[in-house]
Tab-separated table of C-alpha atoms in Angstrom:
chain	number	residue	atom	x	y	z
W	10	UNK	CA	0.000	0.000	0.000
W	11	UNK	CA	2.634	2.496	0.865
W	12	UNK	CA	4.877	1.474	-2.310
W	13	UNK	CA	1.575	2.160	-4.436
W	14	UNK	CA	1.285	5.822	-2.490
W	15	UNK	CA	5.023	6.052	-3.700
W	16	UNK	CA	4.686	5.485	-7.074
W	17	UNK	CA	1.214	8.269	-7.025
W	18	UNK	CA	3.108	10.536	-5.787
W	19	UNK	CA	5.969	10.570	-8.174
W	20	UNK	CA	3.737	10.558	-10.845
W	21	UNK	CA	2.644	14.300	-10.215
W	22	UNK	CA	1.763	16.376	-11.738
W	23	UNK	CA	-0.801	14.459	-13.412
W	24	UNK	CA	-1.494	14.765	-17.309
W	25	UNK	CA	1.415	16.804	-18.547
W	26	UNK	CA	1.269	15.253	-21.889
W	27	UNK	CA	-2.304	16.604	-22.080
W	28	UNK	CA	-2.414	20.183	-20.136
W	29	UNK	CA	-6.224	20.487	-21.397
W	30	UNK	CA	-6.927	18.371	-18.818
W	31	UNK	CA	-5.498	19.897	-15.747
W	32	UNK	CA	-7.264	22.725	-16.441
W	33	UNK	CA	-10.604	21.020	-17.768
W	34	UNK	CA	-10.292	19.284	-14.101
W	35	UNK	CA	-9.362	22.156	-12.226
W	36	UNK	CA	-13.041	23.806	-13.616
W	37	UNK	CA	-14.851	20.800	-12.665
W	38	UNK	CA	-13.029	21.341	-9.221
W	39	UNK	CA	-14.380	24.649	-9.244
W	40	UNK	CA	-18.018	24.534	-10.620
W	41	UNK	CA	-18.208	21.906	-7.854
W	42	UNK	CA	-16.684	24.401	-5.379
W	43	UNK	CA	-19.295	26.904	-6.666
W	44	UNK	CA	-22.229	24.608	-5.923
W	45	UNK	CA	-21.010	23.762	-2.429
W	46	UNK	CA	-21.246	27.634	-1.698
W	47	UNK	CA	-24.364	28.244	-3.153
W	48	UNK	CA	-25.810	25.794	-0.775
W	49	UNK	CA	-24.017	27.233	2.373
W	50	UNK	CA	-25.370	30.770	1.296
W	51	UNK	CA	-28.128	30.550	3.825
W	52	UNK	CA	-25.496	29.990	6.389
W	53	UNK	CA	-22.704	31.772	5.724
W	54	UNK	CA	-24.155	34.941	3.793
W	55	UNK	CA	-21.228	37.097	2.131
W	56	UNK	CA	-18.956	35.824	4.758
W	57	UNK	CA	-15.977	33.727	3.615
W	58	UNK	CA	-16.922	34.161	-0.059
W	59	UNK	CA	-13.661	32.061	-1.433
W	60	UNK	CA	-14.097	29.697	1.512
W	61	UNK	CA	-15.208	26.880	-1.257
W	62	UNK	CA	-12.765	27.554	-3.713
W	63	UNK	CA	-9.456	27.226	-1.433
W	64	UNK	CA	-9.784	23.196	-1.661
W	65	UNK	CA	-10.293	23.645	-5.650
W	66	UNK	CA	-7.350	25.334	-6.290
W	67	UNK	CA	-5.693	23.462	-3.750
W	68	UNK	CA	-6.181	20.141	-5.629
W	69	UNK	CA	-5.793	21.113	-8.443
W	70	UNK	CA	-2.399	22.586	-8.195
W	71	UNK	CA	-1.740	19.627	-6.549
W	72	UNK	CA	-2.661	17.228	-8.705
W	73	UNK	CA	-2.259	18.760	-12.498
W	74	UNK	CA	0.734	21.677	-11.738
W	75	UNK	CA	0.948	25.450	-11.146
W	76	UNK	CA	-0.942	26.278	-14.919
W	77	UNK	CA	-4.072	24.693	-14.016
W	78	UNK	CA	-3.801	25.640	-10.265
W	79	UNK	CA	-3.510	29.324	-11.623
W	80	UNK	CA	-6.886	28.634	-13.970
W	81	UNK	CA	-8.457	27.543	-10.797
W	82	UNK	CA	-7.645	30.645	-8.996
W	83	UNK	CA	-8.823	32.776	-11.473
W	84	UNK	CA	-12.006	30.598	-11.719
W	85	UNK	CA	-12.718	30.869	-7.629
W	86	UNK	CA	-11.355	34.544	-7.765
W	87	UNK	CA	-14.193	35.637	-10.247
W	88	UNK	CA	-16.953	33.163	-9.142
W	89	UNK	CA	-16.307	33.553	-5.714
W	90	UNK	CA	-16.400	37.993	-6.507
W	91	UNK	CA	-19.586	37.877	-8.605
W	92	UNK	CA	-21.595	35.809	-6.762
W	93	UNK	CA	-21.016	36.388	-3.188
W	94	UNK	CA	-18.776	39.274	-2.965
W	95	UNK	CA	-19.941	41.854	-5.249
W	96	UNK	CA	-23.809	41.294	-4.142
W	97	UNK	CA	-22.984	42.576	-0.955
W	98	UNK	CA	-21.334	45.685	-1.848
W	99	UNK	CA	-23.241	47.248	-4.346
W	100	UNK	CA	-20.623	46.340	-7.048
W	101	UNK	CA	-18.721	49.035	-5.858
W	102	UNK	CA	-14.934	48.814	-5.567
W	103	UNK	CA	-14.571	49.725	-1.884
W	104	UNK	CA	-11.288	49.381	0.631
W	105	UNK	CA	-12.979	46.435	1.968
W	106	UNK	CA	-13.250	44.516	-1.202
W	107	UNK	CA	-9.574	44.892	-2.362
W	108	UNK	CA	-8.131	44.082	1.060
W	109	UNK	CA	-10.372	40.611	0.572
W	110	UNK	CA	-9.083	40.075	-2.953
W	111	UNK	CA	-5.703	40.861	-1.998
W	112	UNK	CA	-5.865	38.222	0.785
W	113	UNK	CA	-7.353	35.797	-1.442
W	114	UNK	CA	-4.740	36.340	-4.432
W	115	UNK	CA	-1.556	36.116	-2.008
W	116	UNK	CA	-3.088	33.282	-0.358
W	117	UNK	CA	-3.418	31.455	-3.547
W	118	UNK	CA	-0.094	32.378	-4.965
W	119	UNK	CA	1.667	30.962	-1.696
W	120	UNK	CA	-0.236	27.937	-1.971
W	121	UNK	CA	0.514	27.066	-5.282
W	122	UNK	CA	4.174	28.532	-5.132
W	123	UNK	CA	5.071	25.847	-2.174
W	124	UNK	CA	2.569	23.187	-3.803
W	125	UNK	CA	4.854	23.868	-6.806
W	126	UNK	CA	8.153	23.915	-5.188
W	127	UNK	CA	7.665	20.525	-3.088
W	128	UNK	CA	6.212	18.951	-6.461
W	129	UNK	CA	9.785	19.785	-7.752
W	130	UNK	CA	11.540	18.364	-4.814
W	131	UNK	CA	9.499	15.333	-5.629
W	132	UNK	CA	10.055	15.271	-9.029
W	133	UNK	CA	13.755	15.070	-8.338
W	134	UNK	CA	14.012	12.637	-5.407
W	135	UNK	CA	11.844	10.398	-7.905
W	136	UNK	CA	14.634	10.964	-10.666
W	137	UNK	CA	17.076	9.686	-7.646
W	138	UNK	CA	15.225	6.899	-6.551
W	139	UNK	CA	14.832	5.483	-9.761
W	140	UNK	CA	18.455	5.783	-10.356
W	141	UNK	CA	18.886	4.624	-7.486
W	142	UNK	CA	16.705	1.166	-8.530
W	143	UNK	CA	18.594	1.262	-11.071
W	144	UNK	CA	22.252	1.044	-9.543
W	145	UNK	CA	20.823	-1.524	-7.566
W	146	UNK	CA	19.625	-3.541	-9.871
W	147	UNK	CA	23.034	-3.391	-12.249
W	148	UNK	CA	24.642	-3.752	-8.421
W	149	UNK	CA	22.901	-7.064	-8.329
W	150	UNK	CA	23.192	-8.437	-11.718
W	151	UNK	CA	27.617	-7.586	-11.702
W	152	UNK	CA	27.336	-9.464	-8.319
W	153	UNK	CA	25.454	-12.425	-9.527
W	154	UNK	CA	27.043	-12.591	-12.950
W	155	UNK	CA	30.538	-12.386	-10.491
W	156	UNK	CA	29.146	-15.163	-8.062
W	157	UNK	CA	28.237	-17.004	-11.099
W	158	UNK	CA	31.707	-17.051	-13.003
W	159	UNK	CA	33.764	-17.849	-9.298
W	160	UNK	CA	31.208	-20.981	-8.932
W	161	UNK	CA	32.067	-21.897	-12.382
W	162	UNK	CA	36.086	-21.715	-12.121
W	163	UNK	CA	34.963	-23.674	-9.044
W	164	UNK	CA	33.430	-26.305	-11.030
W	165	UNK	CA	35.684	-26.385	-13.830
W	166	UNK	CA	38.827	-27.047	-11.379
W	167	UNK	CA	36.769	-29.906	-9.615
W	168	UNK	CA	35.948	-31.366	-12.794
W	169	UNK	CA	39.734	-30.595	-13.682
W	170	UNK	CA	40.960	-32.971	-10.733
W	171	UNK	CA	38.667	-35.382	-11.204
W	172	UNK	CA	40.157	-35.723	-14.971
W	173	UNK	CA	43.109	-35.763	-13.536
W	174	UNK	CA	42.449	-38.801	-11.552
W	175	UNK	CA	42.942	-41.093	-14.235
W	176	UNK	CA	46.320	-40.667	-14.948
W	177	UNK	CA	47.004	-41.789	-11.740
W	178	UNK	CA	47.441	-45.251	-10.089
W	179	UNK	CA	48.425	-44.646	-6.560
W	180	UNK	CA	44.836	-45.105	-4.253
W	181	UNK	CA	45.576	-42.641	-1.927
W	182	UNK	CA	46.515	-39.699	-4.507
W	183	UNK	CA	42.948	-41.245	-6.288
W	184	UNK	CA	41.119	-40.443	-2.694
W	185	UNK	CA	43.324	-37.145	-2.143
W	186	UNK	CA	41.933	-35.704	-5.728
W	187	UNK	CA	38.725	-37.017	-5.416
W	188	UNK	CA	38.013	-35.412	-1.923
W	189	UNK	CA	39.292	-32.338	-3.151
W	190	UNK	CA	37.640	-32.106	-6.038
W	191	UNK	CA	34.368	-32.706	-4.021
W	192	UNK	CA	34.968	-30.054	-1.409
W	193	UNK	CA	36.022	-27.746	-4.129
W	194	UNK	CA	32.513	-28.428	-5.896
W	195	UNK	CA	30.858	-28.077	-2.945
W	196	UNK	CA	32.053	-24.562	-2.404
W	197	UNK	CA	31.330	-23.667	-5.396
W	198	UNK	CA	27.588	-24.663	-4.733
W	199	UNK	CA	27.408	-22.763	-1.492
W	200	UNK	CA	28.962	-19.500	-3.036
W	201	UNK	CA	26.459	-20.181	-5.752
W	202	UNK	CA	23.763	-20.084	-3.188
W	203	UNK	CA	24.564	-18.335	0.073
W	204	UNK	CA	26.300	-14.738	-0.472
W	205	UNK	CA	23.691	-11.760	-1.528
W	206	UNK	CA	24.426	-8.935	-2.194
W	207	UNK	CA	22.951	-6.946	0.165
W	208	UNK	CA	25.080	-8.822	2.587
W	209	UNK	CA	21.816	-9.930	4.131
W	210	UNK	CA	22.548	-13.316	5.816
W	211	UNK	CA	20.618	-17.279	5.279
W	212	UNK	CA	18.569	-18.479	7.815
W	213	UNK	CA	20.684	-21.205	9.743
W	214	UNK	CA	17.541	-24.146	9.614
W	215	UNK	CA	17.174	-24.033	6.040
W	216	UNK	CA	20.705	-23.879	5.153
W	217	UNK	CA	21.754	-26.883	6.938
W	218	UNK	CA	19.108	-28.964	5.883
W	219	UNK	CA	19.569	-28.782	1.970
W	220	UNK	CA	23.590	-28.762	2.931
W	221	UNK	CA	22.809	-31.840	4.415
W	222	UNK	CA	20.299	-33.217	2.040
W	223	UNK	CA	23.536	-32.697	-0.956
W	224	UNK	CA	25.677	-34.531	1.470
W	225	UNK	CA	23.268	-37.494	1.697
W	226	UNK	CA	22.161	-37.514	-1.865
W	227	UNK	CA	26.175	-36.685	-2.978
W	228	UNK	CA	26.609	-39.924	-0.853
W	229	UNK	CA	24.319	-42.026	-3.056
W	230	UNK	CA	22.958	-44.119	0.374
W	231	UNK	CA	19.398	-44.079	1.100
W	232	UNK	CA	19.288	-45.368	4.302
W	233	UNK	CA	21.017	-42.645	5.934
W	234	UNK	CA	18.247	-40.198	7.876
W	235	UNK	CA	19.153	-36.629	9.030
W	236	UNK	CA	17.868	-34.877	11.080
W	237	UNK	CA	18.473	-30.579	11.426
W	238	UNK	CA	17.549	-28.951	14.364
W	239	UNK	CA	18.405	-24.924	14.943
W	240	UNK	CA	16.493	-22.223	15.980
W	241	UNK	CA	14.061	-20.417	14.447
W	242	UNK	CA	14.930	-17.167	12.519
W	243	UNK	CA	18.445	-17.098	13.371
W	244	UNK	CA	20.756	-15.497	10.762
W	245	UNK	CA	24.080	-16.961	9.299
W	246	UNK	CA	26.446	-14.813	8.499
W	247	UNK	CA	27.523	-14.817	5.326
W	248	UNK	CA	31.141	-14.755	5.756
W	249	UNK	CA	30.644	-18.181	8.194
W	250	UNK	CA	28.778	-19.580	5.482
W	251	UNK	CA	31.366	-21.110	3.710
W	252	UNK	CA	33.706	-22.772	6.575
W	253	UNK	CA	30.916	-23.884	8.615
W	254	UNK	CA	29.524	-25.402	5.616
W	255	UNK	CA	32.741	-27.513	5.240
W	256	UNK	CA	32.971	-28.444	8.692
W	257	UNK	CA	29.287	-29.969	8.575
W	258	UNK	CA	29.894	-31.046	5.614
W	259	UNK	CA	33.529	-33.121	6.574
W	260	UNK	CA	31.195	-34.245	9.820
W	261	UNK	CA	28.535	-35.650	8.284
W	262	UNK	CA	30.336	-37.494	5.462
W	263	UNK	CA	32.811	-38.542	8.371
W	264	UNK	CA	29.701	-40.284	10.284
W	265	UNK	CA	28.362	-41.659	6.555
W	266	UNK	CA	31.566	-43.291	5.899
W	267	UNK	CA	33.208	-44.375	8.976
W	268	UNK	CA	30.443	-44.513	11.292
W	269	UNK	CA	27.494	-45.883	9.188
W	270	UNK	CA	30.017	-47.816	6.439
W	271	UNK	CA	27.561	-50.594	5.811
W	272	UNK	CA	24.014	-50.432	7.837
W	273	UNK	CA	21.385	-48.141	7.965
W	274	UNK	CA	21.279	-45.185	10.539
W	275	UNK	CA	20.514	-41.504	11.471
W	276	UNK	CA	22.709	-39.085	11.530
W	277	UNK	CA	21.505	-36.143	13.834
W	278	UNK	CA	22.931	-32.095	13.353
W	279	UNK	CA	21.700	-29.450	15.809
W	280	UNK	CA	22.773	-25.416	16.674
W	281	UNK	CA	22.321	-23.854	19.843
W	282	UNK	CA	22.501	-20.359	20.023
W	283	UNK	CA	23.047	-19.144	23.744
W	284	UNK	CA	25.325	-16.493	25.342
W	285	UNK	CA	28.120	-18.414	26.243
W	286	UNK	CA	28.193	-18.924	22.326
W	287	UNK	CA	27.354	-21.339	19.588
W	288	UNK	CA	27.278	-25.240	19.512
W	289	UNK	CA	27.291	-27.289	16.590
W	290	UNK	CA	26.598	-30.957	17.148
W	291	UNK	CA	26.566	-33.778	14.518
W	292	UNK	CA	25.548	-36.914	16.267
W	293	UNK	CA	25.367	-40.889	14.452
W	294	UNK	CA	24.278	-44.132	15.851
W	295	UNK	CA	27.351	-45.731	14.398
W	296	UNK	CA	29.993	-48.143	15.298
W	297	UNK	CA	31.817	-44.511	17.271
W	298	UNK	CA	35.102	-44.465	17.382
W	299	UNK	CA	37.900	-44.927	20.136
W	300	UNK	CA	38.245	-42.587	23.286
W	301	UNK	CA	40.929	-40.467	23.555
W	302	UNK	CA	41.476	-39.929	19.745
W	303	UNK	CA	43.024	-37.392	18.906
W	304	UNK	CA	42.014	-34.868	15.487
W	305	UNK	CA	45.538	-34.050	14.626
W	306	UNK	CA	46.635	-37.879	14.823
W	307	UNK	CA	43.770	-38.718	12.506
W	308	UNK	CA	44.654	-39.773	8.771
W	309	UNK	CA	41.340	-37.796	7.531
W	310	UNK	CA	42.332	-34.722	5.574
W	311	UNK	CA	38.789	-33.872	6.093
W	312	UNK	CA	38.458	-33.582	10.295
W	313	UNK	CA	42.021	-31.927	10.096
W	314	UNK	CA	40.682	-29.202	7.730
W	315	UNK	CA	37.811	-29.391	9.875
W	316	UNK	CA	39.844	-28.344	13.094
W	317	UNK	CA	41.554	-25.644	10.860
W	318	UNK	CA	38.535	-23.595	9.990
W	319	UNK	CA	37.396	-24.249	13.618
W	320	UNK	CA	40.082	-22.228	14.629
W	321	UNK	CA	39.844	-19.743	11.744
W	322	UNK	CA	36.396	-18.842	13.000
W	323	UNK	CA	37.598	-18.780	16.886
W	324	UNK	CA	36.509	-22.037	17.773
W	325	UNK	CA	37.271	-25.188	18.562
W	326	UNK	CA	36.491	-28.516	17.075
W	327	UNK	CA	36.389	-32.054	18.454
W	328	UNK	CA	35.436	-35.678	17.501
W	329	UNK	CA	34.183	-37.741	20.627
W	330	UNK	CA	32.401	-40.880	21.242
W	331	UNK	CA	28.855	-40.467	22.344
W	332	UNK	CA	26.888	-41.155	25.144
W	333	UNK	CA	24.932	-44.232	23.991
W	334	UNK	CA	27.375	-44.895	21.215
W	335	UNK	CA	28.064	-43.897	17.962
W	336	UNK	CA	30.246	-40.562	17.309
W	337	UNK	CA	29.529	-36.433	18.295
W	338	UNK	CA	31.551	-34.311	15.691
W	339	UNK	CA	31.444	-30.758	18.078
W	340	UNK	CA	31.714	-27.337	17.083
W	341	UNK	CA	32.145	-24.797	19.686
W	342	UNK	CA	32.133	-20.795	18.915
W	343	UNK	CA	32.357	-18.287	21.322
W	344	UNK	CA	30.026	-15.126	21.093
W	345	UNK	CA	32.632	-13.485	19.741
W	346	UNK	CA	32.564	-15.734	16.185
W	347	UNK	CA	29.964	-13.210	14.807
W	348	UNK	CA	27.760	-16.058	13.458
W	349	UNK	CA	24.927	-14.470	12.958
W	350	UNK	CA	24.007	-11.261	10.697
W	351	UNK	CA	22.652	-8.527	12.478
């Protein structure tokens, strides 16, 4: 409703293609004006004799510009003179009379001077605001087309790597290309689909559960179940997108191969938000793994690059076994991480 007000407004005056119009409206106004005096004559007498007439030329200035505003002066000026004014006095020019058409004709001319004047203001913050639209909207399209062409590169380097794979017989180089060309696809995706523009950040629930629905479907296993539990309209930063991304991303697919390697099971993610900070918690019903183990001692590229962008973002992460067995991939960030967009 107000946007629609908006657009009115800048739209005035009304007509200027077809100036007939402002003025053919601005008589209307004032034949109407006319009528609505005539009918207060018994009450008001000759008092207030351009009384009517104030709200025609008002509107019509308003609405069509200072031209027909004028017309509608003149219009009120003589109507309002010859039929209530004039009567009165005899149609005799007296002191009286010219200090009430004075009034009347600086009245009008200040009216329609600052009607005028603001509808040129307005006529000039609409030229800025629609620039304006328009910077934003080329703003938007450079970013996107920019997002778009990073992604790609993105893509084109994974798909490089995974080409290069075949030149190569060592297993472990195979698995070192292969999980790099996968992360470096998968940031591609999230660049692709997380930063805006505006800086404006992605609500935490929604973003974990299609990260974790790629993981799972990237995984080709059906009888993995995930569950995503965060609260309700909190804000990712878009900056955090990215590395926390990976580090759910290396958790899950952690629990998917190690934990759940050959049965069916559920693999459970969760965020709390609190003031002491944030906590990150990917939870499996798997096979767990061995107390006391160490991150850093770990052969997986993937939990050590995990623990790195832990620490890039001012946190810490660890891989535990869990209460009732299985494995709890942690994430703690202190309040100071700056997770969420303001």
């Amino acid at each position: 409703m107000q946007r629609g007000n908006d657009r009115f407004i800048e739209r005035l005056p009304l007509a200027l293609g077809q100036r007939w119009m402002g003025f053919f409206w601005a008589a209307l106004f004032c034949l109407a004006a006319l009528g609505l005096r005539l009918a207060m004559r018994p009450l008001l007498l000759s008092a207030a004799p351009f009384a009517a007439f104030f709200p025609a030329v008002i509107l019509s200035a308003f609405l069509f510009g200072v031209w027909p505003g004028l017309w509608a002066a003149m219009l009120g000026l003589l109507f309002g003179s010859y039929f209530f004014l004039l009567p009165y006095t005899g149609y005799e020019v007296t002191p009286h009379l010219v200090m009430i058409l004075c009034l009347y004709v600086i009245v009008m001319v200040v009216a329609i001077a600052l009607i005028h004047f603001m509808q040129r203001v307005n006529f000039h913050l609409a030229v800025e605001r629609k620039r304006s639209r328009e910077l934003a909207d080329t703003k938007d399209l450079l970013f996107r087309e920019l997002q778009h062409r990073v992604s790609n590169n993105l893509q084109v380097v994974a798909a490089m790597l995974a080409l290069q794979r075949r030149d190569i017989d060592d297993d472990a180089a195979r698995r070192a290309l292969d999980d790099a060309s996968a992360r470096l696809a998968l940031i591609g995706k999230i660049s692709r689909a997380m930063y805006h523009p505006s800086g404006e950040g992605q609500d935490v629930g929604a973003f974990l559960t299609t990260l974790c629905g790629d993981i799972i479907e990237a995984s080709g296993r059906q009888d993995i179940a995930v569950h995503v539990a965060a609260p309700r309209q909190l804000l990712l930063a878009s900056h955090v997108s990215v590395p926390l991304a990976l580090i759910v991303a290396e958790a899950v697919s952690n629990a998917i191969e190690h934990g759940l390697p050959d049965r069916a099971g559920t693999v459970r993610v969760s965020l709390d938000a609190s003031e002491e900070g944030f906590a990150l918690r990917v939870v499996d019903d798997g096979k767990g793994i061995t107390a006391g183990e160490e991150i850093g001692a770990s052969n997986s590229l993937g939990l050590r690059i995990a623990a790195a962008l832990a620490a890039q973002l001012g946190g810490r992460f660890v891989l535990e076994p869990g209460a009732g067995g299985g494995a709890v991939a942690r994430l703690d960030l202190p309040p100071s991480a700056n997770v969420t967009s303001d």
